Short mmCIF file of C-alpha atoms in Angstrom, two decimals:
data_model
loop_
_atom_site.label_atom_id
_atom_site.label_comp_id
_atom_site.label_asym_id
_atom_site.label_seq_id
_atom_site.Cartn_x
_atom_site.Cartn_y
_atom_site.Cartn_z
CA MET A 292 0.00 0.00 0.00
CA LEU A 293 1.32 3.42 -0.98
CA GLU A 294 1.65 6.15 1.63
CA SER A 295 -0.54 9.13 0.88
CA LYS A 296 -0.03 12.70 2.07
CA GLY A 297 -3.67 13.60 1.52
CA HIS A 298 -6.29 14.39 4.13
CA PRO A 299 -7.89 11.20 5.51
CA ASN A 300 -11.48 10.73 4.31
CA ARG A 301 -12.55 7.20 5.25
CA LEU A 302 -16.19 6.96 6.28
CA GLY A 303 -15.38 4.69 9.24
CA ILE A 304 -18.17 2.83 11.02
CA TRP A 305 -20.69 5.29 9.59
CA GLY A 306 -19.79 3.67 6.27
CA TRP A 307 -20.93 0.27 7.64
CA LEU A 308 -24.31 1.71 8.49
CA GLY A 309 -24.87 3.23 5.09
CA GLY A 310 -22.95 6.45 4.68
CA GLY A 311 -26.05 8.05 3.19
CA ARG A 312 -26.80 5.51 0.45
CA TRP A 313 -29.28 2.93 1.58
CA GLY A 314 -30.16 -0.05 -0.58
CA ALA A 315 -32.24 -3.07 0.51
CA GLU A 316 -29.22 -5.36 0.61
CA ARG A 317 -27.31 -2.82 2.70
CA TYR A 318 -30.08 -3.03 5.35
CA LEU A 319 -29.85 -6.82 5.27
CA TYR A 320 -26.05 -6.65 5.60
CA THR A 321 -26.28 -4.34 8.64
CA LEU A 322 -29.04 -6.39 10.23
CA HIS A 323 -27.15 -9.65 9.63
CA ARG A 324 -24.14 -8.18 11.41
CA LEU A 325 -26.12 -6.79 14.37
CA THR A 326 -28.16 -9.98 14.86
CA GLY A 327 -24.96 -12.03 14.60
CA LEU A 328 -23.33 -10.03 17.38
CA GLY A 329 -26.47 -10.29 19.53
CA LEU A 330 -26.74 -14.05 19.02
CA LEU A 331 -23.06 -14.53 19.84
CA ALA A 332 -23.32 -12.52 23.07
CA TYR A 333 -26.34 -14.59 24.13
CA PHE A 334 -24.73 -17.86 23.05
CA LEU A 335 -21.57 -17.39 25.11
CA LEU A 336 -23.64 -16.80 28.27
CA HIS A 337 -26.03 -19.59 27.29
CA ILE A 338 -23.19 -22.15 27.25
CA ILE A 339 -22.21 -21.29 30.82
CA VAL A 340 -25.78 -21.08 32.18
CA THR A 341 -26.99 -24.34 30.63
CA SER A 342 -23.84 -26.23 31.57
CA SER A 343 -25.14 -26.00 35.15
CA ARG A 344 -27.36 -29.01 34.36
CA ALA A 345 -24.31 -31.21 34.84
CA LEU A 346 -24.18 -30.14 38.51
CA GLY A 347 -27.66 -31.42 39.36
CA GLN A 348 -31.25 -30.27 39.69
CA ALA A 349 -30.64 -27.72 42.46
CA ARG A 350 -28.02 -25.81 40.47
CA TRP A 351 -30.12 -26.05 37.29
CA THR A 352 -33.18 -24.59 39.04
CA GLN A 353 -31.00 -21.90 40.58
CA ALA A 354 -29.48 -20.99 37.20
CA MET A 355 -32.88 -20.95 35.48
CA GLY A 356 -34.22 -18.80 38.33
CA ALA A 357 -31.43 -16.28 37.79
CA VAL A 358 -32.43 -15.81 34.14
CA SER A 359 -36.21 -15.72 34.54
CA GLY A 360 -38.57 -12.79 34.76
CA PRO A 361 -40.17 -10.52 32.16
CA LEU A 362 -36.90 -8.80 31.20
CA PHE A 363 -35.22 -12.11 30.34
CA LYS A 364 -38.36 -13.28 28.55
CA VAL A 365 -38.22 -10.18 26.30
CA GLY A 366 -34.49 -10.80 25.85
CA GLU A 367 -35.14 -14.41 24.82
CA TYR A 368 -37.81 -13.23 22.40
CA LEU A 369 -35.31 -10.81 20.83
CA VAL A 370 -32.82 -13.68 20.51
CA PHE A 371 -35.50 -15.67 18.71
CA LEU A 372 -36.17 -12.78 16.32
CA ALA A 373 -32.43 -12.43 15.69
CA PHE A 374 -32.20 -16.18 15.04
CA ALA A 375 -35.14 -16.11 12.61
CA PHE A 376 -33.52 -13.35 10.54
CA HIS A 377 -29.88 -14.45 10.80
CA ALA A 378 -30.64 -18.08 9.91
CA ILE A 379 -32.87 -17.39 6.93
CA ASN A 380 -30.77 -14.51 5.59
CA GLY A 381 -27.76 -16.78 6.12
CA ILE A 382 -29.26 -19.21 3.60
CA ARG A 383 -29.44 -16.38 1.07
CA LEU A 384 -25.84 -15.34 1.78
CA GLY A 385 -24.62 -18.93 1.52
CA ILE A 386 -26.22 -19.27 -1.90
CA ILE A 387 -25.03 -15.90 -3.18
CA GLU A 388 -21.52 -15.95 -1.77
CA LEU A 389 -20.90 -19.21 -3.60
CA GLY A 390 -21.77 -17.41 -6.80
CA PHE A 391 -25.28 -18.88 -7.24
CA GLY A 392 -28.34 -16.71 -7.68
CA VAL A 393 -26.34 -13.71 -8.90
CA GLY A 394 -26.65 -14.52 -12.60
CA LYS A 395 -24.02 -15.10 -15.24
CA PRO A 396 -21.79 -12.31 -16.50
CA ILE A 397 -23.74 -10.34 -19.12
CA GLU A 398 -22.95 -7.53 -21.49
CA PRO A 399 -23.87 -4.34 -19.61
CA VAL A 400 -26.56 -2.56 -21.58
CA TYR A 401 -28.15 0.56 -20.09
CA PRO A 402 -30.26 0.56 -17.91
CA TYR A 403 -27.96 -1.86 -16.15
CA ARG A 404 -29.36 -4.98 -14.55
CA THR A 405 -26.98 -6.08 -11.80
CA SER A 406 -26.71 -9.19 -9.65
CA LEU A 407 -28.73 -7.28 -7.05
CA ASP A 408 -31.77 -7.41 -9.30
CA VAL A 409 -31.16 -11.07 -10.07
CA GLN A 410 -31.02 -12.09 -6.40
CA ARG A 411 -33.87 -9.80 -5.29
CA PRO A 412 -36.51 -12.61 -5.37
CA ILE A 413 -34.31 -14.59 -2.96
CA ALA A 414 -34.07 -11.54 -0.67
CA ILE A 415 -37.86 -11.15 -0.70
CA GLY A 416 -38.33 -14.88 -0.10
CA VAL A 417 -35.94 -14.63 2.85
CA LEU A 418 -37.92 -11.80 4.42
CA VAL A 419 -41.21 -13.66 3.95
CA LEU A 420 -39.81 -16.88 5.45
CA ALA A 421 -38.28 -14.98 8.37
CA ALA A 422 -41.63 -13.25 8.93
CA VAL A 423 -43.40 -16.63 9.07
CA LEU A 424 -40.88 -17.83 11.68
CA VAL A 425 -41.36 -14.62 13.65
CA VAL A 426 -45.16 -15.08 13.65
CA MET A 427 -44.78 -18.68 14.84
CA GLY A 428 -42.34 -17.62 17.55
CA THR A 429 -44.52 -14.72 18.67
CA LEU A 430 -47.53 -17.03 19.04
CA ASN A 431 -45.44 -19.47 21.02
CA PHE A 432 -43.84 -16.83 23.25
CA TRP A 433 -46.78 -14.60 24.08
CA VAL A 434 -50.03 -16.36 23.20
CA LEU A 435 -49.91 -20.14 23.48
CA GLU A 436 -47.36 -20.63 26.24
CA MET B 284 -0.94 -17.55 4.09
CA MET B 285 -4.17 -18.89 2.68
CA ARG B 286 -5.86 -18.60 6.03
CA ASP B 287 -9.11 -16.89 5.12
CA GLN B 288 -9.77 -19.16 2.16
CA LYS B 289 -9.76 -22.07 4.61
CA LEU B 290 -11.45 -20.34 7.56
CA TRP B 291 -14.21 -18.82 5.44
CA THR B 292 -15.03 -22.18 3.81
CA TRP B 293 -15.36 -23.70 7.28
CA HIS B 294 -17.39 -20.69 8.41
CA LEU B 295 -19.88 -21.45 5.64
CA ALA B 296 -19.89 -25.20 6.36
CA ALA B 297 -20.45 -24.49 10.07
CA GLY B 298 -23.36 -22.23 9.06
CA VAL B 299 -25.06 -25.16 7.31
CA VAL B 300 -24.56 -27.41 10.35
CA ILE B 301 -25.98 -24.70 12.64
CA LEU B 302 -28.95 -24.19 10.36
CA PHE B 303 -30.05 -27.79 10.95
CA PHE B 304 -29.14 -28.26 14.59
CA LEU B 305 -30.02 -24.81 15.88
CA GLY B 306 -33.22 -25.02 13.84
CA MET B 307 -34.01 -28.22 15.74
CA HIS B 308 -32.94 -26.68 19.07
CA MET B 309 -35.13 -23.62 18.53
CA THR B 310 -38.09 -25.80 17.51
CA VAL B 311 -37.71 -27.81 20.70
CA MET B 312 -37.27 -24.77 22.93
CA HIS B 313 -39.28 -21.93 21.48
CA LEU B 314 -41.78 -23.43 19.05
CA ASN B 315 -42.80 -26.21 21.45
CA THR B 316 -46.49 -25.30 21.38
CA VAL B 317 -46.72 -24.41 17.68
CA VAL B 318 -44.73 -27.43 16.48
CA VAL B 319 -45.38 -30.24 18.96
CA LEU B 320 -42.63 -32.87 18.84
CA LYS B 321 -43.45 -35.24 21.67
CA GLY B 322 -40.24 -37.26 21.64
CA LEU B 323 -38.10 -34.18 22.20
CA ASN B 324 -39.93 -33.03 25.32
CA PRO B 325 -40.96 -36.46 26.57
CA ALA B 326 -42.23 -35.37 29.97
CA GLY B 327 -44.52 -32.70 28.53
CA GLY B 328 -44.75 -29.30 30.17
CA HIS B 329 -42.09 -26.64 29.59
CA PRO B 330 -38.95 -27.70 27.66
CA ILE B 331 -36.67 -26.45 30.43
CA ASP B 332 -38.46 -28.40 33.19
CA TRP B 333 -35.90 -30.61 34.92
CA THR B 334 -37.52 -33.88 33.83
CA ASN B 335 -37.33 -32.84 30.18
CA VAL B 336 -33.74 -31.66 30.61
CA VAL B 337 -32.75 -35.02 32.10
CA ALA B 338 -34.62 -36.95 29.40
CA ARG B 339 -32.77 -35.08 26.64
CA ALA B 340 -29.44 -35.21 28.46
CA ARG B 341 -29.64 -39.03 28.68
CA SER B 342 -30.19 -39.39 24.94
CA GLY B 343 -27.06 -40.14 22.94
CA PHE B 344 -28.51 -38.33 19.93
CA PHE B 345 -28.92 -35.10 21.91
CA MET B 346 -25.46 -35.37 23.43
CA VAL B 347 -23.83 -35.69 20.01
CA THR B 348 -25.90 -32.92 18.41
CA TYR B 349 -25.25 -30.60 21.37
CA VAL B 350 -21.49 -31.04 21.03
CA VAL B 351 -21.53 -30.66 17.24
CA LEU B 352 -23.76 -27.58 17.50
CA LEU B 353 -21.56 -26.15 20.25
CA GLY B 354 -18.40 -26.51 18.15
CA ALA B 355 -19.94 -25.28 14.92
CA ALA B 356 -21.67 -22.29 16.53
CA LEU B 357 -18.57 -21.27 18.50
CA PHE B 358 -16.44 -21.36 15.37
CA HIS B 359 -19.03 -19.62 13.20
CA GLY B 360 -19.75 -16.91 15.77
CA LEU B 361 -16.18 -16.23 16.85
CA TYR B 362 -14.86 -16.17 13.27
CA GLY B 363 -17.66 -13.74 12.43
CA LEU B 364 -16.68 -11.56 15.40
CA ARG B 365 -13.03 -11.76 14.34
CA ASN B 366 -14.03 -10.60 10.84
CA ILE B 367 -15.90 -7.62 12.24
CA LEU B 368 -13.04 -6.68 14.56
CA PHE B 369 -10.45 -7.11 11.79
CA GLU B 370 -12.49 -4.85 9.53
CA LEU B 371 -11.87 -2.08 12.05
CA ASP B 372 -8.27 -2.29 10.82
CA PRO B 373 -6.49 -2.89 14.14
CA ALA B 374 -2.69 -2.99 14.39
CA ARG B 375 -0.96 -6.25 13.57
CA TRP B 376 -0.16 -7.07 17.22
CA LEU B 377 -3.77 -6.38 18.19
CA LYS B 378 -4.98 -8.73 15.45
CA ARG B 379 -2.76 -11.44 16.85
CA ALA B 380 -4.05 -10.77 20.37
CA ILE B 381 -7.68 -10.87 19.17
CA SER B 382 -7.11 -14.17 17.35
CA GLY B 383 -5.42 -15.67 20.43
CA LEU B 384 -8.14 -14.45 22.78
CA LEU B 385 -10.98 -15.73 20.61
CA LEU B 386 -9.26 -19.08 20.05
CA GLY B 387 -8.53 -19.51 23.77
CA GLY B 388 -12.00 -18.36 24.86
CA GLY B 389 -13.67 -20.53 22.22
CA LEU B 390 -11.74 -23.65 23.20
CA GLY B 391 -12.45 -22.98 26.90
CA LEU B 392 -16.20 -22.71 26.30
CA PHE B 393 -16.12 -25.77 24.06
CA VAL B 394 -14.50 -27.77 26.88
CA ILE B 395 -17.07 -26.56 29.44
CA GLY B 396 -20.04 -27.30 27.15
CA THR B 397 -18.73 -30.72 26.11
CA TRP B 398 -17.99 -31.63 29.72
CA ALA B 399 -21.56 -30.71 30.69
CA ALA B 400 -23.02 -32.76 27.83
CA ILE B 401 -20.96 -35.83 28.77
CA VAL B 402 -21.50 -35.59 32.54
CA ALA B 403 -25.25 -34.91 32.15
CA ARG B 404 -25.66 -38.13 30.16
CA SER B 405 -25.10 -40.30 33.24
CA MET B 406 -27.69 -38.45 35.35
CA MET C 58 -44.14 17.87 -13.48
CA THR C 59 -45.19 20.86 -11.44
CA THR C 60 -41.69 21.83 -10.32
CA PRO C 61 -40.84 25.42 -11.22
CA LYS C 62 -38.40 25.86 -14.07
CA LEU C 63 -34.86 26.11 -12.73
CA THR C 64 -32.87 29.14 -13.77
CA GLU C 65 -30.21 28.95 -11.07
CA VAL C 66 -28.77 26.13 -9.05
CA SER C 67 -26.74 25.99 -5.82
CA TYR C 68 -23.52 24.04 -5.66
CA GLN C 69 -22.50 23.00 -2.16
CA ILE C 70 -18.90 21.88 -2.50
CA ARG C 71 -16.53 20.35 0.05
CA ARG C 72 -13.33 22.38 -0.28
CA PHE C 73 -9.87 21.54 1.02
CA ASP C 74 -6.56 23.23 0.32
CA PRO C 75 -3.73 21.29 1.98
CA GLU C 76 -1.57 24.41 2.13
CA ARG C 77 -4.16 26.51 3.96
CA ASP C 78 -6.84 24.34 5.58
CA ALA C 79 -6.50 22.03 8.54
CA ALA C 80 -9.73 20.24 7.60
CA PRO C 81 -12.20 20.27 4.69
CA HIS C 82 -15.09 22.75 4.83
CA TRP C 83 -18.26 23.44 2.80
CA GLU C 84 -18.76 26.36 0.42
CA VAL C 85 -21.96 27.29 -1.45
CA TYR C 86 -22.02 28.85 -4.95
CA ARG C 87 -25.01 29.96 -7.04
CA ILE C 88 -24.63 29.46 -10.79
CA PRO C 89 -26.95 29.86 -13.77
CA TYR C 90 -28.63 26.64 -14.89
CA ALA C 91 -29.41 25.53 -18.42
CA PRO C 92 -31.48 22.42 -19.24
CA GLY C 93 -29.34 19.38 -19.98
CA MET C 94 -26.47 20.60 -17.82
CA THR C 95 -24.35 17.90 -16.20
CA VAL C 96 -22.81 18.19 -12.75
CA LEU C 97 -19.40 18.48 -14.44
CA GLU C 98 -20.53 21.41 -16.61
CA GLY C 99 -21.78 23.05 -13.40
CA LEU C 100 -18.35 22.64 -11.84
CA TRP C 101 -16.81 24.40 -14.85
CA LYS C 102 -19.33 27.24 -14.36
CA VAL C 103 -18.37 27.50 -10.66
CA LYS C 104 -14.72 27.68 -11.66
CA GLU C 105 -15.42 30.24 -14.38
CA LEU C 106 -17.76 32.54 -12.44
CA ARG C 107 -17.25 31.99 -8.69
CA SER C 108 -14.08 30.25 -7.59
CA PRO C 109 -11.15 29.86 -10.00
CA THR C 110 -9.17 27.83 -7.45
CA LEU C 111 -11.64 24.93 -7.41
CA ALA C 112 -9.84 21.67 -8.27
CA TRP C 113 -11.15 18.35 -9.61
CA ARG C 114 -10.16 15.69 -12.12
CA SER C 115 -11.98 15.22 -15.39
CA SER C 116 -11.14 14.53 -18.98
CA CYS C 117 -13.41 12.88 -21.53
CA ARG C 118 -16.83 14.32 -20.49
CA MET C 119 -18.58 11.14 -21.67
CA GLY C 120 -18.22 8.47 -19.02
CA VAL C 121 -15.24 6.72 -20.56
CA CYS C 122 -12.07 7.92 -18.82
CA GLY C 123 -13.19 7.42 -15.20
CA SER C 124 -11.57 10.61 -13.88
CA CYS C 125 -14.55 12.53 -12.49
CA GLY C 126 -15.88 10.11 -9.87
CA MET C 127 -17.17 12.13 -6.91
CA LEU C 128 -19.78 11.99 -4.17
CA ILE C 129 -22.81 13.73 -5.67
CA ASN C 130 -25.86 14.15 -3.44
CA GLY C 131 -24.71 11.30 -1.22
CA LYS C 132 -23.91 8.80 -3.96
CA PRO C 133 -20.62 8.12 -5.75
CA ARG C 134 -21.12 8.87 -9.45
CA LEU C 135 -19.36 10.31 -12.47
CA ALA C 136 -19.90 14.10 -12.63
CA CYS C 137 -20.01 13.97 -16.44
CA ASN C 138 -22.57 11.17 -16.46
CA THR C 139 -24.97 12.84 -14.03
CA GLN C 140 -27.54 15.38 -15.14
CA ILE C 141 -28.39 18.04 -12.59
CA ALA C 142 -32.07 17.47 -13.46
CA GLU C 143 -31.90 13.80 -12.45
CA LEU C 144 -30.87 14.78 -8.91
CA GLU C 145 -34.33 16.35 -8.45
CA SER C 146 -32.90 18.94 -6.08
CA GLU C 147 -32.06 22.62 -6.35
CA THR C 148 -28.83 22.01 -4.48
CA VAL C 149 -26.04 19.92 -5.92
CA VAL C 150 -23.93 18.61 -3.04
CA VAL C 151 -20.47 17.61 -4.26
CA ALA C 152 -17.72 16.05 -2.14
CA PRO C 153 -14.61 14.06 -3.00
CA LEU C 154 -15.03 10.27 -3.18
CA PRO C 155 -14.98 8.95 0.40
CA ASN C 156 -12.59 6.18 1.53
CA PHE C 157 -9.76 7.87 -0.40
CA ASP C 158 -7.54 10.57 1.07
CA ILE C 159 -8.22 14.06 -0.27
CA VAL C 160 -5.41 15.57 -2.32
CA ARG C 161 -7.26 18.85 -2.80
CA ASP C 162 -10.94 19.89 -3.09
CA LEU C 163 -12.61 17.14 -5.15
CA VAL C 164 -9.42 15.29 -6.06
CA PRO C 165 -9.12 11.89 -4.33
CA GLU C 166 -5.80 10.06 -3.87
CA LEU C 167 -6.37 6.99 -6.03
CA ALA C 168 -2.77 5.74 -5.95
CA PRO C 169 -3.32 3.14 -3.17
CA MET C 170 -6.21 1.64 -5.18
CA PHE C 171 -3.99 1.31 -8.24
CA ALA C 172 -1.20 -0.20 -6.13
CA THR C 173 -3.67 -2.91 -4.96
CA HIS C 174 -4.91 -3.32 -8.52
CA GLN C 175 -1.34 -3.88 -9.69
CA ALA C 176 -0.62 -6.33 -6.86
CA LEU C 177 -3.43 -8.55 -8.16
CA MET C 178 -1.71 -8.84 -11.54
CA PRO C 179 -4.42 -7.51 -13.87
CA TYR C 180 -2.91 -8.91 -17.04
CA VAL C 181 -2.73 -12.20 -18.88
CA ILE C 182 -0.23 -14.52 -17.20
CA ARG C 183 1.06 -17.46 -19.20
CA GLU C 184 3.92 -19.86 -18.98
CA ASP C 185 4.87 -19.31 -22.62
CA VAL C 186 6.31 -15.86 -21.91
CA GLU C 187 7.92 -15.60 -25.34
CA GLU C 188 4.55 -16.01 -27.09
CA ARG C 189 2.92 -13.50 -24.73
CA GLU C 190 5.58 -10.86 -25.26
CA HIS C 191 6.09 -11.46 -29.00
CA PRO C 192 2.87 -13.03 -30.24
CA THR C 193 2.97 -14.99 -33.46
CA ASN C 194 -0.81 -15.26 -33.71
CA GLU C 195 -3.95 -14.75 -31.60
CA PHE C 196 -5.13 -17.22 -28.95
CA TYR C 197 -8.16 -19.42 -29.47
CA GLN C 198 -11.18 -18.13 -27.57
CA SER C 199 -14.82 -18.77 -28.38
CA ALA C 200 -17.52 -16.10 -28.19
CA HIS C 201 -19.01 -18.07 -25.29
CA GLU C 202 -15.71 -17.99 -23.40
CA LEU C 203 -15.48 -14.26 -23.99
CA GLU C 204 -18.81 -13.80 -22.20
CA HIS C 205 -17.32 -15.20 -18.95
CA TYR C 206 -15.34 -12.01 -18.43
CA LEU C 207 -16.56 -9.42 -20.96
CA GLN C 208 -18.80 -7.60 -18.45
CA PHE C 209 -15.87 -7.01 -16.11
CA THR C 210 -13.70 -5.51 -18.87
CA TYR C 211 -15.95 -2.45 -18.98
CA CYS C 212 -14.42 -1.19 -15.69
CA ILE C 213 -12.99 2.33 -16.03
CA LYS C 214 -11.31 2.37 -12.58
CA CYS C 215 -13.18 5.48 -11.43
CA GLY C 216 -13.22 4.29 -7.80
CA CYS C 217 -16.98 4.82 -7.23
CA CYS C 218 -17.33 1.20 -6.03
CA MET C 219 -14.53 1.66 -3.50
CA ALA C 220 -16.23 4.80 -2.16
CA ALA C 221 -19.52 2.92 -1.71
CA CYS C 222 -18.08 -0.25 -0.13
CA PRO C 223 -18.88 -0.56 3.60
CA THR C 224 -15.89 -2.78 4.30
CA PHE C 225 -13.47 -0.44 2.56
CA ALA C 226 -14.88 2.36 4.75
CA THR C 227 -12.85 0.98 7.66
CA ASP C 228 -10.53 -1.74 6.37
CA ALA C 229 -7.56 -0.42 4.41
CA LEU C 230 -6.20 -3.96 4.01
CA TYR C 231 -9.24 -5.15 2.03
CA SER C 232 -8.49 -5.08 -1.70
CA GLY C 233 -11.90 -3.58 -2.53
CA PRO C 234 -14.38 -4.22 -5.36
CA MET C 235 -12.40 -2.76 -8.26
CA PRO C 236 -9.13 -4.73 -7.83
CA LEU C 237 -11.01 -7.93 -6.91
CA GLY C 238 -13.36 -7.57 -9.86
CA GLN C 239 -10.41 -7.08 -12.17
CA ALA C 240 -8.57 -10.07 -10.68
CA HIS C 241 -11.65 -12.16 -11.46
CA ARG C 242 -11.77 -10.70 -14.97
CA TYR C 243 -8.34 -12.23 -15.66
CA ASN C 244 -8.98 -15.40 -13.64
CA SER C 245 -11.97 -16.14 -15.86
CA ASP C 246 -10.18 -15.34 -19.12
CA THR C 247 -9.43 -18.60 -20.93
CA ARG C 248 -6.16 -17.19 -22.28
CA ASP C 249 -4.87 -16.69 -18.74
CA GLY C 250 -3.15 -19.19 -16.48
CA GLY C 251 -2.50 -16.93 -13.48
CA PHE C 252 -5.06 -18.26 -10.95
CA ALA C 253 -2.38 -19.79 -8.73
CA ALA C 254 -0.28 -16.62 -8.80
CA ARG C 255 -3.21 -14.35 -7.88
CA LYS C 256 -4.35 -16.81 -5.22
CA GLN C 257 -1.26 -15.91 -3.20
CA VAL C 258 -3.00 -12.60 -2.41
CA LEU C 259 -6.66 -13.59 -2.79
CA ALA C 260 -6.65 -16.54 -0.41
CA ASP C 261 -5.56 -14.35 2.47
CA GLU C 262 -7.03 -11.33 4.26
CA PRO C 263 -7.06 -8.87 1.31
CA GLY C 264 -9.16 -11.36 -0.70
CA PRO C 265 -12.91 -11.50 -1.28
CA TRP C 266 -13.66 -12.78 2.26
CA ARG C 267 -14.36 -9.30 3.57
CA CYS C 268 -17.22 -8.88 1.08
CA HIS C 269 -20.61 -9.57 2.69
CA TYR C 270 -22.72 -8.64 -0.29
CA ALA C 271 -24.07 -5.27 0.81
CA GLY C 272 -24.16 -4.74 -2.97
CA GLU C 273 -23.33 -1.03 -2.97
CA CYS C 274 -20.47 -1.37 -5.47
CA SER C 275 -22.77 -2.83 -8.11
CA ARG C 276 -25.47 -0.30 -7.29
CA VAL C 277 -23.19 2.70 -7.94
CA CYS C 278 -21.06 1.37 -10.82
CA PRO C 279 -21.53 3.82 -13.71
CA LYS C 280 -20.61 1.16 -16.29
CA GLY C 281 -22.74 -1.76 -15.09
CA VAL C 282 -19.64 -3.83 -14.34
CA ASP C 283 -21.23 -5.44 -11.27
CA PRO C 284 -18.11 -6.02 -9.12
CA ALA C 285 -20.23 -7.74 -6.43
CA LYS C 286 -21.08 -10.46 -8.94
CA ALA C 287 -17.42 -10.90 -9.86
CA ILE C 288 -16.46 -11.19 -6.19
CA GLN C 289 -19.06 -13.89 -5.44
CA LEU C 290 -18.02 -15.86 -8.54
CA MET C 291 -14.42 -15.53 -7.38
CA LYS C 292 -15.34 -16.84 -3.91
CA ARG C 293 -16.86 -19.93 -5.48
CA GLU C 294 -13.65 -20.61 -7.41
CA LEU C 295 -11.51 -20.15 -4.29
CA VAL C 296 -13.75 -22.40 -2.17
CA LEU C 297 -13.63 -25.06 -4.91
CA ASP C 298 -9.88 -24.60 -4.97
CA TYR C 299 -9.69 -25.20 -1.20
CA LEU C 300 -11.80 -28.34 -1.62
CA ARG C 301 -9.48 -29.36 -4.47
CA LEU C 302 -12.39 -29.35 -6.88
CA HIS C 303 -11.20 -26.39 -8.94
CA LYS C 304 -10.72 -27.34 -12.54
CA LYS C 305 -7.21 -26.50 -13.60
CA LYS C 306 -7.46 -24.37 -16.68
CA CYS C 307 -5.13 -24.97 -19.60
CA PRO C 308 -4.60 -21.52 -21.10
CA ALA C 309 -5.99 -21.24 -24.61
CA LYS C 310 -3.63 -22.34 -27.37
CA VAL C 311 -2.19 -20.12 -30.04
CA ALA C 312 -4.34 -20.23 -33.14
CA VAL C 313 -2.84 -22.10 -36.06
CA LYS C 314 -3.21 -20.77 -39.57
CA PRO C 315 -5.10 -23.29 -41.71
CA THR C 316 -2.72 -24.88 -44.19
CA GLU C 317 -5.18 -26.97 -46.22
CA ALA C 318 -7.53 -24.11 -47.13
CA LYS C 319 -7.27 -22.54 -50.54
CA ARG C 320 -7.74 -18.83 -51.04
CA ARG C 321 -10.46 -17.78 -53.50
CA ASP C 322 -9.10 -15.66 -56.33
CA ASN C 323 -11.56 -12.79 -55.88
CA ILE C 324 -10.50 -12.07 -52.26
CA PRO C 325 -7.68 -9.50 -52.09
CA GLU C 326 -4.63 -9.98 -49.83
CA ALA C 327 -4.80 -8.39 -46.37
CA PRO C 328 -2.82 -5.16 -45.99
CA PRO C 329 0.60 -5.51 -44.29
CA ARG C 330 0.68 -5.60 -40.48
CA THR C 331 1.06 -2.25 -38.78
CA VAL C 332 2.05 -3.50 -35.31
#
């Protein structure tokens, strides 16, 4: 990398969030990242809390008691929402990042049709599927249970 | 050299494993009234009731899937976190420290989780 | 359209003079507007009527040279390729392309991008160096094989994709959409045998692994090159390579002149070679 004497002008983390130009896939990218971080934070605690089952019923009940209450229930619900999005959007990313669903190289003729347009049905399908999961989870969390 | 080509491929493979096993885990835990799977919560009631926990812990199938899910999810999540942190362009020494910390932490949690799954089987 | 007819337009420009300013600042200029005016023509008007010191890069005025990439109303575009009317705003907000250092006013420092581009060997690599340097004939390549990379050859290296990329906004080590797209252009050229050489860079951190398909590069590309597509196709090849499933490509052979064919009398001889 060459050294430059110019004035620095990188967008920084603001650039991750959009930098002023929002496209649908940019929202999905940001949301995938945020839900991933949320799931990871929960998962690391989850390993420790649920490992208490190996120490017997008393410790299990104690651990479950420590993470009960309405605040934790809302937290768990948020984790479920994050899971629903991250998992289903992950399927889309897996397909696309292996070069499927983005279309073959074409001769660019104006108005340009990019891979974004080609994969858009997958993105919509992902959102619909995630919404179905969210509805199922919401029923389970707040209505049926 | 060649590290991300390898790590990213495994990241993707781990994602597929998680999709199946975490999908199952979430169905058991949080869709238990919408999708009723009797064999997975054999004692009925809430999935985290002690009797259900013991019933699942004694099953060899659950023990294996827990350990596989634990490993895959730890790798997938921590490699994802490493990617995000590395994209902040930290200094070389900091990158090494981050990698070491995540590897050490990940292995530690894997040992704890695996130990719990093995010990709980003989309850 | 009920919008009143524009006679004047405001240019809000991010100015920076390295000899005088500690940091960039905004200046506003009013200039006369004529229908059909491009953002670049407006910049010339600002220079002519308001501020002769204003600096930017431009050359061809027709979206071919890739010099005038700048951030126009929040989106990286070519100033020559953007009509003021299409912005649907009375104010044209112009800033230098982000994610590149500012040399002066609207002039970005593109040298690091070209250094990365060069490091990824954007040229045909073959073992028969003698034939490559002193060709005796063309290489065989079908029209179908041409289509594998033709789209990516339209890149004019304007840097708009780099300015739009979220990863490149923080990560200076990431190669970025332009160099990666161009590496894929040569990787998928049947005349080329340089996959293994380029892999030395691509398989590691600067490679396509930092792309998470936010898609902004393809959205802003003024030539429809679609770097995001090239990067995903490249990822597939590298994953297949890791799994040892990548088909090793034999670079296309040199075309052989037919010896059996007879020339028809009424076809004149080709003129002598000029190169």
